[in-house]
Each structure stands twice: as structure tokens, then as C-alpha cells.
């Protein structure tokens, strides 16, 4: 893995019974991993994606520990692959887990998930979903809740503290086994990165490993999703599995009650919202720093299925109840409203009247919503100073911030090798005119932002070329251009995009952005990664896979920073008479991962006294014209403008700051991809040798001599 190592952190996974597990950083992720081992998990698979990416990285670094326990781990090709792995729990009493990112993961996994849920499981099957909802998200705003409802999979949403997270993993496996149903464990961003501590238990070796299962194969036709068994599965879900799940959740008190047993109002919330609700109550003067409150709270650590008796009992004697449910549609609120109606209760149920219909429930949103509910329904509970609207808050309105704080759109990292690809695309469009460009999921999607502003659509991971397939018209005068990253290529693009283009004789141009990793998800290795990996097979060229799919027109640019070559290759692809898909594999290592790997080595070498040469680029202020083509076709964060002291020059000149990594792209793209003469490269020599010092002294003496000669000539002309 190219992501930073967690070798030190994973040693905490060896803690035994009675020892305290504590720390900072990714403790939510580590707590989940520790809980899996304590529960005797037999196998784990998954696909990386925020906020759960580090779970895959931790498991990869914990191979020795997993091996000692007989636990099988795979970095799956996709979320569908990870979910399909859980088939090992269908016939065998083996606990298995899969992990992936939110709705984009459940979208991909939905076919496998539906089949798994239909036949049911024998061993516990836990699907850990990193719920990526809100302003910090990188995906479309949807909820995983719908997938649980659709497939009749139980959904847990634990309170964001380490003991609750660990308990949720334990409860999830037991619930799955008792009800023969897969269970989804939803962990939000705050949950994944929460700090804290809990008392550990001993790790358990699985009673049956996957190796044991291979030695004693089992089958049950009734578990296979094929008529007539599939018709019986639906009845089994409702008549057997659902009641078993409800009974387990109720008896084991998975959901929690806090606050007073009596009161005229109450608050019901998803477990993941608990911390924010308590914080809002603290700011309203209704809870202390330990979370103790007199306001009755019903915390749903299991949000599907819901328990009618629990909810109706909570509503007993209350005039109104607020449902805190983040996102839309409001599935929980609707279900509770139906319960109250059928039971003939008079309790008033409110939710989205006081809280936003959609969007993240931030601290201020929660404060405003709960405050509005209490002022409307129970003003006597509030201290006098906060009974009036807008008396509690930070004093800063979000609308005001928009006018004060500049926008911060996502962009490429410093030295990113993908930047020159899109610079070349812009240069080609200047020659040939604009083209329809289909984008894809990954770092390269930042090309839709300034300064490039390329790309019209993005339809899913690995589906960039597929989304351009409708533009394969025999009467078209232009070809479409589509992009797909190496991560998306191996995830889904090889068949859905490249294979589809070959089969349908699509005539468009496909650019495969190869940066050696699944970079956008954290720098994990993939099939085409060029580094060795002890546990995975790498170094499989994308070009060979593309040839294997039947592509005839194929070009490989092995250094994307060569803007001229990239430009020429794109021009050739767009103008050739050859029919069929034109595929360009554009390769250069992700600069972020390269720096992660090289900087520690360079720093160590410098400290050890080794001679190290580091290139830096700069701009000669006297030569720069202020044209700024370098910025229009680069956008590198290390490249900015600088005012000069020259009174005859109004325009600022280009300037490169100390964050420069020396890729040279800014000079390449300046002045239409010809190295701009105002750019220069300076080699910074650390721990110089005697020869370096001699050359430096000679250069300085020569420069000094030339400067004195120039000054002498200037004075001579001035006297004349």
C-alpha cells in the first residue's frame, strides 16, 4: 500500500482481555478492526473509500496478526466482489465482514447484496458501510438506509463512541446469526475518526476457518436464489427473520434511553446523531458536559427494523416528539408516524418542520432545530435567556460566510501528473475545436474545475467511456473524448467501458489515466501498480489488458509531463482515419504518493550526510511578461503571482513558492507547451562535495566578473 503505514497502530490489535484500548487519530477504524478480531471473524473483504478507506489499510498492515488467527483478508476488486465474498457465510457457520463506502458502494454491491439477503446466511455476515453524507462528502447525497429496506437487511447506526462501536460489531454478528440475515453497520465520518478508549477482550480464532470449510463442503438448495426457493425467501424474511430480529433488538436493549422517564416532550434520533444532539442540549442549558440531561431521549442504534413497542412506550404521556433523522427521504419519521396513527395515539410527531429536509445536521443546524422545537413545544424547559429565537449560537450566519470566505473548490495536488494531460487536452481543443468530454470518478475529475473546465458528465466509477457511448454516431464529424482512471479501469471500466467500446465499434477517444495507484481513495495498490507488494500481485500493465479486450489503436505515453507528446498523441487520436476505439494510456506516478515514499528517504539521506540534489523551479522576473499562460494551463497551487518593484510594470509576474516539487509542468505548458524562457531550474545541492563547492565558487566568480564588466560599460556610456 502506498498510503501511510499503520504498522505501529495495528499493534494495539494484540491487546488482551482487561487491557485498555486508547489513542487518537483513526481510533474508530481501529476499534472496528479490534472488534472484528474479538468476535472471531473468519474472513474480511472490501473496497476502499472515505471515510472507511483506512480500515482496508489497517487490515493490510495487520496481515501477521490476521495470519496468526487464521483470518483471510482480501482487498476486493469492487464492492460487488466484497459483498459476494459473504457467500462463505451462507452455508458455513463462519463470520465474515465486507467494507465499502456509502451509497456508491451499495450501488455497486446491490446485486450481490440482494442475492445474499434473499437466501440468507448461517454464519454472521456484517457489511460495514462508511456513510459519507454531508458537506465533507465527495459523492452524490444519498443514504444507505434505502438499500437496507429494499433488501430486508438490518441496519445499525451506533452512537459515535468507541465502546458503542465495538458493541455494535458484536451485536451485528449475533443479530445476523439469530435472524439468518446480513447486517449493515453504518459508521459516519465522525464515528470513524472519534477518539476515546474501551476495555479490550481477547482475540478469537474463528471456530471454523475458510480452510476448514473447504475440507468439509456443504450445500442447501433452499439457500440458493432460484425459483421456487426464491419465492419462499420473501415469506421467510417477513414471517421468520423479521420477528427474530425485532425480538433480539428488544431483548438485548440495542436501542438506548437517556434522560428523564417522564416529560411532555422527547427526542428520537439515529444513533450517529447522539453526540450532536447532546451538544445542542448543552448549548441550550439542558445537558451537562457528561451528557446527562432531563430531556427524554430515545437513541436508535438499530434504525432498521424499528421496534413498535419501544417507540410507543417512549411516546406514552408525551405531547410531542422530535425525530432527528439526517437526510431525505425521512424513512424513520414516516414509519413512526404510521405507528402512532395505527395505535390511535395523540402524540404529535415532528421532524423536518424544525430540521432541514436535506443536508448535513451540523452543530449549528442541530442547535437551531432542537431550539425551535423546544421553544414551540416546551418553552418552560429552556432557561429564560434562550427562550427567544436566535438567542443561542455562534453569531455568524452561513450566508454571511459565503460572502466573506472565498470558495475552495477541489483541485489537483502540487506536481500532479494528471494536470499536464488536461493542459494538452485544452491545447488540442484550441486547434481542433471543442469536443464532448465524458469524465469519471477519481482525481482526474478535478479537471471539471478551473483552469481546465473540461468534462460534461460523470456517471460512476469506471463508467466515463461508457457514458460517451451514446455519441457513437456514424454521421458525427467529431469524436468524443472520455477519461477513466486506473482505479476505475480495474474496478469496472475494463468490461463496462473498454469492452463495451470494442464490442460496439465505438469510434471515440478513451484516455486511461494511469498514476500507479487507486490514488483518490488513499493510494492503495492495484493490479497495474509498479511497486512490489508482499501479499498482492502487481505490475500487470494496463496496455496488455486493453489489447486483450481487442483494442487495435493503442498508444502509451509513459511520462505525462511531456505536454508536447501528450498533445501530439491526442491530436493523432482525434484525426486518424482508423475506426474503432482509440485508447491512450497516460502514465506517471501520483506525485503525492511519490513524495510520501521519497521524502522520508531524502530527509534521512540529508541527515546522514549524503549528497542529495533536489530540483526547484523559479521565474525570472525580468523576463516574465505577465502573460500567465502557465497558470491558465496549469493551476498548480505552488504557482501564483507576485508584484514587482518596477514602476514601469503594472502587471504582476508569475511566482513559484517553496512548495514546488520540481515537476516542471508550469514551464512546459507556458507559451503553448513550449518551455517558457522566464522559467529556470535550480538544483539545490545538500551536503555538497568539494567539487560542488569548487564549481559554485567558480560560477560566482564568473558572474561577479560579468556583472562588474556590465556595470563598467554602463558607466562608460553614461559619461559619454
XYZ file of C-alpha atoms in Angstrom:
720
model
C 0.000 0.000 0.000
C 1.224 3.488 -0.819
C -0.886 5.138 1.875
C 0.987 5.866 5.083
C 1.761 2.807 7.141
C -0.308 1.872 10.188
C 2.144 -0.798 11.321
C 2.591 0.923 14.694
C -1.115 1.453 15.303
C -2.114 -2.120 14.449
C -0.048 -3.435 17.370
C -2.958 -2.283 19.527
C -4.940 -5.111 17.942
C -2.913 -7.548 20.069
C -4.332 -6.175 23.340
C -5.934 -8.833 25.513
C -8.821 -9.074 27.964
C -8.916 -6.290 30.544
C -6.380 -4.054 28.792
C -7.356 -0.524 27.842
C -7.502 0.348 24.168
C -6.969 4.105 23.765
C -5.483 6.663 21.417
C -6.120 9.311 18.812
C -6.407 9.630 15.046
C -8.185 6.655 13.488
C -9.408 5.063 16.707
C -12.896 4.461 15.320
C -11.376 2.426 12.483
C -9.042 0.556 14.851
C -11.911 -0.149 17.250
C -13.930 -1.737 14.435
C -10.945 -3.883 13.434
C -10.295 -4.947 17.018
C -13.978 -5.801 17.469
C -13.904 -7.990 14.342
C -10.997 -9.982 15.772
C -12.618 -10.242 19.199
C -15.755 -11.616 17.533
C -13.868 -14.423 15.792
C -14.297 -13.143 12.249
C -13.161 -15.711 9.681
C -12.663 -13.530 6.620
C -12.837 -9.880 5.583
C -13.035 -8.235 2.156
C -13.706 -4.733 0.977
C -13.106 -1.837 -1.323
C -11.588 1.404 -0.100
C -13.405 4.729 0.013
C -13.717 7.564 2.514
C -14.493 7.592 5.377
C -13.686 3.903 5.664
C -10.519 3.738 3.491
C -8.193 3.334 6.453
C -9.982 0.158 7.531
C -8.587 -1.525 4.413
C -5.149 -0.012 5.070
C -5.180 -1.185 8.702
C -6.159 -4.713 7.690
C -3.412 -4.753 5.062
C -0.849 -3.764 7.706
C -2.250 -6.347 10.145
C -1.541 -9.366 7.913
C 0.689 -11.017 10.518
C -1.982 -10.764 13.217
C -4.698 -11.996 10.859
C -2.491 -14.900 9.793
C -1.900 -15.959 13.390
C -5.666 -16.118 13.921
C -6.429 -17.857 10.620
C -8.370 -14.864 9.254
C -8.465 -14.446 5.476
C -8.309 -10.867 4.130
C -8.754 -9.617 0.566
C -8.636 -6.185 -0.995
C -11.582 -6.777 -3.319
C -11.804 -5.671 -6.940
C -15.065 -3.853 -6.208
C -17.825 -3.548 -3.639
C -19.778 -6.220 -5.524
C -16.813 -8.574 -5.149
C -16.577 -7.812 -1.436
C -20.282 -8.488 -0.876
C -20.178 -11.654 -2.973
C -17.404 -12.906 -0.650
C -20.006 -13.113 2.098
C -21.345 -16.171 0.296
C -18.914 -18.077 2.543
C -21.344 -17.391 5.401
C -24.385 -18.745 3.540
C -23.797 -22.456 4.252
C -20.990 -22.333 6.809
C -21.011 -21.038 10.410
C -18.195 -18.615 9.589
C -18.386 -14.942 10.470
C -17.473 -12.688 7.563
C -17.291 -8.936 7.017
C -17.224 -6.650 3.992
C -16.495 -2.944 3.963
C -17.081 -0.118 1.498
C -18.062 3.485 1.062
C -21.664 4.563 1.482
C -24.201 4.613 -1.319
C -21.635 4.429 -4.113
C -20.553 1.133 -2.586
C -24.063 -0.167 -2.031
C -24.955 0.876 -5.586
C -22.205 -1.337 -6.966
C -22.881 -4.119 -4.470
C -26.673 -4.121 -4.749
C -26.925 -7.214 -6.995
C -24.781 -9.330 -4.684
C -26.489 -7.807 -1.643
C -29.955 -8.699 -2.941
C -28.958 -12.302 -3.603
C -27.212 -12.621 -0.244
C -30.255 -11.216 1.585
C -32.654 -13.431 -0.308
C -31.032 -16.762 0.512
C -29.934 -15.631 3.959
C -26.874 -16.646 5.935
C -25.837 -19.232 8.505
C -22.730 -17.530 9.825
C -22.804 -13.869 10.792
C -22.405 -11.540 7.796
C -21.555 -7.914 8.601
C -21.373 -5.154 5.971
C -19.502 -2.117 7.317
C -20.613 0.938 5.351
C -18.783 4.245 5.704
C -21.700 6.661 5.487
C -20.339 9.618 3.530
C -23.156 12.141 3.845
C -22.772 15.876 4.286
C -20.630 18.833 3.348
C -17.368 16.899 3.654
C -18.531 14.229 1.230
C -17.181 13.605 -2.265
C -20.238 11.819 -3.664
C -23.878 12.342 -4.535
C -26.004 12.958 -1.458
C -27.971 9.795 -0.763
C -28.456 7.484 2.189
C -27.660 3.798 2.602
C -30.922 3.329 4.514
C -32.904 2.614 1.346
C -30.737 -0.396 0.485
C -31.374 -1.959 3.868
C -35.110 -1.509 3.430
C -35.078 -2.757 -0.159
C -33.269 -5.995 0.573
C -34.555 -6.525 4.125
C -31.088 -6.188 5.620
C -30.889 -4.932 9.202
C -29.165 -1.578 9.690
C -27.212 -0.489 12.787
C -26.169 3.132 13.374
C -24.187 3.200 16.654
C -23.537 6.162 18.921
C -20.159 7.708 17.998
C -18.020 6.450 20.884
C -15.602 3.519 20.928
C -17.482 1.243 23.389
C -20.699 1.659 21.370
C -18.881 0.963 18.106
C -17.312 -2.228 19.486
C -20.652 -3.366 20.907
C -22.351 -2.682 17.564
C -19.926 -5.060 15.810
C -20.629 -7.737 18.430
C -24.386 -7.168 18.263
C -24.269 -7.138 14.456
C -22.785 -10.631 14.216
C -25.208 -12.063 16.790
C -28.194 -10.377 15.148
C -27.128 -11.753 11.768
C -26.809 -15.314 13.061
C -30.059 -15.309 15.058
C -32.111 -13.893 12.174
C -30.129 -15.562 9.323
C -29.843 -12.130 7.744
C -26.901 -9.940 6.693
C -26.479 -6.832 8.846
C -25.240 -3.422 7.722
C -23.199 -1.408 10.216
C -23.308 2.267 9.248
C -20.393 4.343 10.524
C -20.284 8.056 9.774
C -17.248 10.287 9.322
C -17.277 11.353 12.986
C -17.640 7.736 14.049
C -14.615 6.594 12.013
C -12.287 9.210 13.486
C -13.632 9.552 17.034
C -11.125 9.438 19.907
C -11.656 7.514 23.130
C -10.976 4.241 24.908
C -12.574 0.895 25.734
C -11.640 -2.273 27.590
C -10.396 -4.902 25.179
C -11.170 -8.613 25.031
C -9.014 -11.450 23.755
C -8.938 -12.003 20.007
C -10.680 -15.208 18.942
C -9.623 -17.677 16.322
C -12.698 -18.482 14.181
C -14.219 -21.845 15.224
C -14.354 -22.723 11.534
C -11.922 -21.128 9.097
C -12.425 -20.892 5.355
C -9.771 -23.612 5.029
C -11.853 -25.874 7.284
C -14.919 -25.201 5.136
C -13.059 -26.279 2.003
C -12.313 -29.623 3.660
C -15.994 -30.182 4.514
C -18.135 -28.671 1.725
C -21.847 -28.105 2.385
C -24.844 -27.134 0.287
C -28.522 -26.403 0.880
C -30.684 -25.956 -2.193
C -33.096 -23.907 -0.122
C -30.454 -21.191 0.271
C -29.867 -20.802 -3.479
C -31.750 -17.912 -5.119
C -33.679 -19.828 -7.751
C -37.426 -20.478 -8.034
C -39.226 -21.888 -6.163
C -36.842 -21.242 -3.252
C -36.647 -17.512 -4.049
C -40.427 -17.180 -3.573
C -40.137 -18.763 -0.148
C -37.280 -16.435 0.816
C -39.602 -13.417 0.766
C -42.039 -15.071 3.164
C -39.185 -16.262 5.367
C -37.910 -12.682 5.652
C -41.253 -11.430 6.946
C -42.531 -14.414 8.913
C -39.295 -15.696 10.484
C -36.298 -13.397 10.108
C -38.019 -10.081 10.870
C -39.620 -11.268 14.168
C -36.297 -12.827 15.202
C -34.504 -9.530 14.575
C -37.118 -7.478 16.446
C -37.002 -9.877 19.396
C -33.172 -9.745 19.551
C -33.029 -5.941 19.339
C -35.640 -5.548 22.078
C -34.310 -8.212 24.459
C -30.698 -7.092 24.152
C -31.623 -3.422 24.504
C -29.725 -2.435 21.371
C -31.574 0.874 21.389
C -30.989 3.117 24.403
C -32.985 5.516 26.561
C -31.472 8.536 28.306
C -32.814 11.413 30.342
C -35.973 11.554 32.357
C -38.554 8.765 32.318
C -41.266 11.402 32.252
C -41.765 14.590 30.312
C -44.140 16.336 27.968
C -41.701 16.117 25.048
C -38.960 13.770 23.867
C -36.354 13.391 21.146
C -35.807 10.309 18.980
C -32.600 10.117 16.966
C -30.380 7.921 14.845
C -27.528 6.650 16.991
C -24.998 8.505 14.870
C -26.707 11.800 15.727
C -26.411 11.351 19.506
C -23.266 13.430 20.069
C -24.645 16.354 18.072
C -27.967 16.241 19.905
C -26.232 16.253 23.292
C -24.018 19.142 22.212
C -27.077 21.144 21.161
C -28.756 20.419 24.502
C -25.593 21.542 26.310
C -25.622 24.836 24.445
C -29.302 25.245 25.341
C -28.504 24.678 29.008
C -30.309 21.320 29.134
C -27.366 18.904 29.437
C -24.026 18.877 31.240
C -20.578 18.091 29.825
C -21.078 14.398 30.612
C -24.250 14.216 28.536
C -26.650 13.963 31.473
C -29.987 15.558 30.619
C -33.554 15.689 31.857
C -34.915 15.675 28.282
C -36.142 12.133 27.416
C -34.038 10.663 24.604
C -34.629 7.513 22.540
C -31.438 6.546 20.688
C -31.814 4.200 17.722
C -28.627 2.168 17.451
C -30.749 -0.093 15.242
C -32.540 2.066 12.687
C -33.978 -0.856 10.708
C -36.070 -2.669 11.716
C -37.775 -0.283 14.119
C -39.411 -1.625 17.295
C -43.065 -0.553 17.589
C -43.437 -1.333 21.290
C -40.307 0.623 22.240
C -41.353 3.712 20.339
C -44.970 3.690 21.522
C -43.809 3.194 25.111
C -41.437 6.161 24.755
C -44.312 8.315 23.468
C -46.558 7.421 26.398
C -47.628 10.618 28.170
C -45.766 12.929 25.766
C -47.477 15.722 23.885
C -44.852 15.864 21.129
C -41.734 14.023 19.975
C -38.984 15.295 17.678
C -37.397 12.859 15.221
C -33.794 13.728 14.385
C -33.173 11.969 11.060
C -30.431 13.274 8.810
C -31.120 13.249 5.087
C -34.052 12.635 2.817
C -36.399 10.758 2.440
C -37.412 10.710 6.106
C -37.946 6.945 6.336
C -37.845 6.772 10.138
C -40.222 9.678 10.667
C -42.713 8.168 8.237
C -42.546 4.781 9.958
C -43.086 6.318 13.414
C -45.996 8.420 12.140
C -47.618 5.241 10.846
C -47.126 3.538 14.232
C -48.786 6.425 16.089
C -51.672 6.541 13.637
C -52.364 2.807 13.800
C -52.145 2.838 17.599
C -54.554 5.791 17.780
C -52.111 7.853 19.828
C -52.415 11.616 20.102
C -48.699 12.355 20.421
C -47.633 14.990 17.920
C -44.673 13.819 15.804
C -42.418 16.463 14.267
C -39.119 16.338 12.456
C -38.488 18.136 9.207
C -40.720 21.021 10.353
C -37.853 22.197 12.542
C -34.882 20.479 10.924
C -33.845 20.774 7.258
C -35.376 18.405 4.727
C -31.905 17.648 3.363
C -28.286 18.427 4.134
C -25.875 17.643 6.948
C -27.023 18.233 10.501
C -24.073 20.293 11.655
C -23.766 21.637 15.179
C -25.452 24.921 14.317
C -28.236 23.219 12.338
C -28.924 20.888 15.254
C -28.890 23.753 17.745
C -31.325 25.782 15.663
C -33.664 22.836 15.034
C -33.835 21.481 18.578
C -34.085 25.012 19.947
C -37.019 25.766 17.633
C -38.750 22.509 18.672
C -38.403 23.203 22.380
C -39.455 26.849 22.064
C -42.590 25.717 20.209
C -43.468 22.638 22.268
C -41.879 23.058 25.726
C -40.589 26.597 26.332
C -40.740 26.010 30.097
C -37.750 23.662 29.824
C -35.472 26.375 28.444
C -33.558 28.877 30.564
C -35.048 32.353 30.252
C -32.163 33.760 28.228
C -32.623 31.241 25.380
C -36.406 31.129 25.098
C -36.455 33.784 22.398
C -35.396 32.757 18.856
C -31.786 33.383 17.793
C -30.558 33.875 21.351
C -28.133 30.979 21.153
C -25.476 30.470 18.513
C -22.121 31.446 17.196
C -23.179 34.862 15.948
C -22.114 34.019 12.381
C -24.642 33.273 9.677
C -23.709 30.750 6.981
C -24.910 33.115 4.266
C -22.536 35.776 5.587
C -19.629 33.347 5.456
C -20.204 32.766 1.753
C -19.609 36.461 1.128
C -16.517 36.635 3.337
C -14.705 33.324 2.887
C -13.523 32.607 -0.671
C -14.688 29.419 -2.337
C -12.335 26.486 -2.072
C -13.049 24.090 -4.937
C -11.144 20.799 -5.112
C -8.050 20.669 -7.286
C -5.004 18.660 -8.232
C -2.098 18.291 -5.814
C 1.183 20.113 -6.371
C 3.084 18.379 -9.161
C 0.149 16.113 -10.070
C 0.947 14.220 -13.298
C -2.688 14.470 -14.380
C -2.509 18.251 -14.757
C -0.439 18.115 -17.998
C -2.907 15.643 -19.524
C -5.658 18.220 -19.325
C -3.348 21.044 -20.354
C -2.654 19.049 -23.525
C -6.393 18.498 -24.000
C -7.034 22.249 -23.809
C -4.251 22.921 -26.326
C -5.685 20.360 -28.751
C -9.120 21.927 -28.429
C -7.634 25.285 -29.363
C -6.576 23.687 -32.642
C -9.499 21.377 -33.427
C -12.394 22.977 -31.565
C -14.372 21.803 -28.557
C -15.330 18.166 -28.076
C -17.844 16.342 -25.917
C -15.806 15.122 -22.945
C -17.062 12.483 -20.512
C -15.428 12.409 -17.076
C -15.126 9.671 -14.482
C -14.746 9.236 -10.731
C -11.255 9.872 -9.385
C -8.671 12.627 -9.057
C -8.961 13.372 -12.774
C -12.498 14.622 -12.152
C -10.895 17.813 -10.799
C -10.426 18.714 -14.471
C -14.015 19.975 -14.479
C -12.861 22.887 -12.292
C -10.814 25.949 -13.345
C -8.409 26.371 -15.016
C -9.297 23.419 -17.265
C -13.102 23.328 -17.137
C -13.285 20.085 -19.089
C -15.904 17.362 -18.826
C -19.680 17.277 -19.117
C -20.754 14.234 -17.103
C -19.640 11.626 -14.594
C -21.872 8.581 -14.302
C -19.991 6.271 -11.969
C -16.669 4.672 -11.144
C -15.101 3.286 -14.316
C -18.019 4.418 -16.483
C -16.523 7.501 -18.144
C -16.092 5.897 -21.591
C -19.416 4.079 -21.194
C -21.168 7.409 -20.653
C -19.806 8.608 -24.019
C -21.075 5.539 -25.889
C -24.313 7.222 -26.986
C -22.238 9.685 -29.020
C -21.022 6.931 -31.341
C -22.849 8.298 -34.374
C -21.686 7.301 -37.884
C -22.627 10.793 -39.097
C -20.622 12.654 -36.453
C -17.852 14.980 -37.622
C -16.110 14.940 -34.248
C -15.080 12.216 -31.873
C -15.940 12.223 -28.198
C -13.197 12.142 -25.583
C -13.605 10.214 -22.340
C -11.417 9.677 -19.299
C -11.108 6.822 -16.823
C -8.565 6.347 -14.051
C -6.548 3.211 -13.422
C -8.544 2.552 -10.236
C -11.852 2.846 -12.103
C -10.419 0.852 -15.005
C -9.780 -2.202 -12.831
C -12.893 -1.676 -10.696
C -15.419 -1.642 -13.512
C -14.014 0.020 -16.620
C -12.267 -2.904 -18.314
C -15.560 -4.545 -19.256
C -18.175 -1.791 -18.893
C -16.157 0.839 -20.752
C -13.337 -0.692 -22.815
C -15.060 -3.982 -23.634
C -18.280 -2.164 -24.420
C -16.454 0.230 -26.775
C -14.756 -2.625 -28.621
C -17.932 -4.686 -28.933
C -19.970 -1.757 -30.261
C -17.168 -0.443 -32.522
C -17.234 2.936 -30.798
C -15.045 5.492 -32.560
C -14.309 7.775 -29.607
C -11.044 8.555 -27.848
C -10.501 6.984 -24.422
C -7.753 8.267 -22.123
C -6.796 5.944 -19.264
C -5.109 7.996 -16.552
C -2.539 5.663 -15.006
C -0.953 7.043 -11.816
C 0.077 3.594 -10.480
C -2.440 3.523 -7.599
C -6.043 3.854 -6.636
C -4.957 7.355 -5.711
C -8.234 9.120 -4.915
C -9.151 6.529 -2.266
C -5.852 6.845 -0.416
C -3.135 5.407 -2.646
C -3.862 1.689 -2.442
C -2.087 -0.710 -4.804
C -3.957 -2.117 -7.782
C -3.156 -4.659 -10.496
C -1.104 -2.197 -12.553
C 0.848 -0.722 -9.631
C 4.562 -0.789 -10.403
C 5.787 -1.385 -6.868
C 6.147 -4.841 -5.412
C 3.563 -5.957 -2.867
C 4.196 -8.834 -0.464
C 0.579 -10.017 -0.403
C -0.782 -8.905 -3.795
C 0.094 -9.468 -7.442
C 1.032 -6.165 -9.120
C 2.909 -4.994 -12.267
C 0.183 -6.061 -14.701
C 0.244 -3.419 -17.497
C -2.998 -1.740 -18.446
C -1.854 -1.816 -22.070
C -1.856 -5.622 -22.059
C -5.368 -5.778 -20.608
C -6.605 -3.298 -23.225
C -5.040 -5.341 -26.027
C -6.688 -8.427 -24.596
C -10.087 -6.758 -24.907
C -9.460 -6.277 -28.644
C -8.361 -2.650 -28.897
C -6.304 -2.124 -32.082
C -5.409 1.602 -31.866
C -3.404 1.949 -28.662
C -0.784 4.487 -27.601
C 1.189 4.638 -24.352
C 2.594 7.926 -23.036
C 4.908 6.881 -20.216
C 5.646 10.418 -18.983
C 2.644 12.705 -18.901
C 4.771 15.754 -18.051
C 5.852 15.747 -21.722
C 2.988 18.034 -22.732
C 4.036 18.168 -26.379
C 3.950 14.375 -26.716
C 0.637 14.211 -24.906
C -0.758 16.884 -27.206
C 0.505 15.154 -30.352
C -0.948 11.806 -29.247
C -4.371 13.317 -28.576
C -4.326 15.104 -31.927
C -3.463 11.861 -33.695
C -6.295 10.006 -31.929
C -8.831 12.667 -32.860
C -7.821 12.899 -36.521
C -6.802 9.363 -37.551
C -8.862 7.594 -40.220
C -8.719 4.326 -38.289
C -12.073 3.216 -36.933
C -12.870 1.739 -33.538
C -11.922 2.962 -30.059
C -8.686 4.952 -29.793
C -7.134 4.279 -26.381
C -4.336 6.346 -24.837
C -2.737 5.105 -21.611
C -1.188 8.165 -19.948
C 1.213 7.081 -17.201
C 3.106 8.922 -14.479
C 3.277 8.185 -10.774
C 0.942 10.049 -8.424
C 3.108 12.848 -7.032
C 1.509 12.693 -3.594
C 2.359 9.022 -3.193
C 5.783 9.565 -4.726
C 6.510 12.289 -2.179
C 5.236 10.085 0.643
C 7.716 7.439 -0.436
C 10.697 9.591 -1.362
C 10.656 12.436 1.191
C 11.500 10.252 4.223
C 14.339 8.645 2.248
C 15.677 12.019 1.088
C 15.426 13.513 4.586
C 17.237 10.516 6.035
C 19.980 10.797 3.400
C 20.451 14.519 4.063
C 20.658 13.982 7.806
C 23.140 11.193 7.200
C 25.448 13.497 5.242
C 24.771 12.022 1.791
C 24.951 14.349 -1.201
C 21.386 14.957 -2.435
C 20.299 17.116 -5.385
C 16.726 18.486 -5.296
C 15.425 20.383 -8.342
C 13.446 23.590 -7.866
C 11.852 25.820 -10.472
C 11.674 29.584 -10.427
C 10.622 32.547 -12.575
C 12.965 35.295 -13.767
C 11.035 38.489 -13.004
C 12.952 40.452 -15.646
C 11.920 38.064 -18.423
C 8.335 37.180 -17.388
C 5.867 39.174 -19.494
C 2.905 38.652 -17.180
C 1.068 36.628 -19.833
C 0.259 33.953 -17.235
C -0.329 31.196 -19.788
C 1.484 28.983 -17.299
C -1.422 29.412 -14.867
C -4.197 29.171 -17.416
C -2.881 25.753 -18.445
C -1.573 24.523 -15.087
C -3.344 25.768 -11.982
C -0.626 24.349 -9.708
C -1.056 25.588 -6.109
C 2.659 26.399 -5.944
C 2.281 28.813 -8.874
C 0.969 32.278 -8.049
C 1.505 35.941 -8.924
C 3.876 38.473 -7.455
C 4.016 42.252 -7.740
C 7.359 43.743 -8.724
C 9.014 46.947 -7.581
C 9.365 48.080 -11.178
C 7.286 51.308 -11.577
C 7.073 50.717 -15.322
C 5.283 47.356 -14.895
C 1.667 47.214 -13.763
C 1.014 43.502 -14.262
C 2.223 41.024 -11.641
C 4.659 38.334 -12.727
C 4.478 34.594 -12.137
C 5.971 33.282 -8.914
C 6.758 29.772 -7.638
C 6.716 29.236 -3.871
C 8.631 26.785 -1.694
C 6.013 24.033 -2.012
C 7.227 23.314 -5.572
C 8.226 19.668 -6.098
C 10.149 20.317 -9.314
C 7.886 18.547 -11.818
C 8.434 21.295 -14.431
C 4.879 21.244 -15.753
C 4.376 25.007 -15.380
C 7.257 25.739 -17.727
C 6.123 23.072 -20.175
C 2.622 24.456 -20.637
C 3.636 28.119 -20.755
C 3.528 29.744 -24.171
C 1.531 26.899 -25.747
C 3.576 23.947 -24.480
C 6.991 25.379 -25.362
C 9.200 25.829 -22.310
C 8.783 29.492 -21.370
C 12.152 31.305 -21.205
C 11.193 33.032 -17.955
C 11.257 29.694 -16.115
C 14.508 28.328 -14.821
C 15.528 25.199 -12.988
C 17.837 25.418 -9.985
C 19.400 22.298 -8.487
C 19.674 22.627 -4.719
C 22.639 20.565 -3.533
C 22.542 19.274 0.038
C 25.814 18.137 1.617
C 27.846 19.369 -1.379
C 31.149 17.726 -2.248
C 34.437 19.571 -2.685
C 33.864 19.548 -6.424
C 30.396 21.108 -5.930
C 31.912 23.838 -3.772
C 34.654 24.481 -6.323
C 32.128 24.775 -9.165
C 29.916 27.066 -7.080
C 32.902 29.348 -6.303
C 33.891 29.396 -9.984
C 30.336 30.274 -11.055
C 30.065 33.070 -8.515
C 33.450 34.481 -9.600
C 32.411 34.373 -13.265
C 29.047 36.004 -12.546
C 30.739 38.687 -10.421
C 33.235 39.385 -13.208
C 30.470 39.719 -15.791
C 28.424 41.972 -13.500
C 31.416 44.269 -12.917
C 32.085 44.406 -16.653
C 28.455 45.267 -17.357
C 28.462 47.977 -14.693
C 31.703 49.425 -16.087
C 30.271 49.586 -19.586
C 27.097 51.209 -18.264
C 29.100 53.932 -16.530
C 31.201 54.495 -19.670
C 28.097 55.032 -21.780
C 26.611 57.288 -19.084
C 29.709 59.550 -19.081
C 29.655 59.754 -22.849
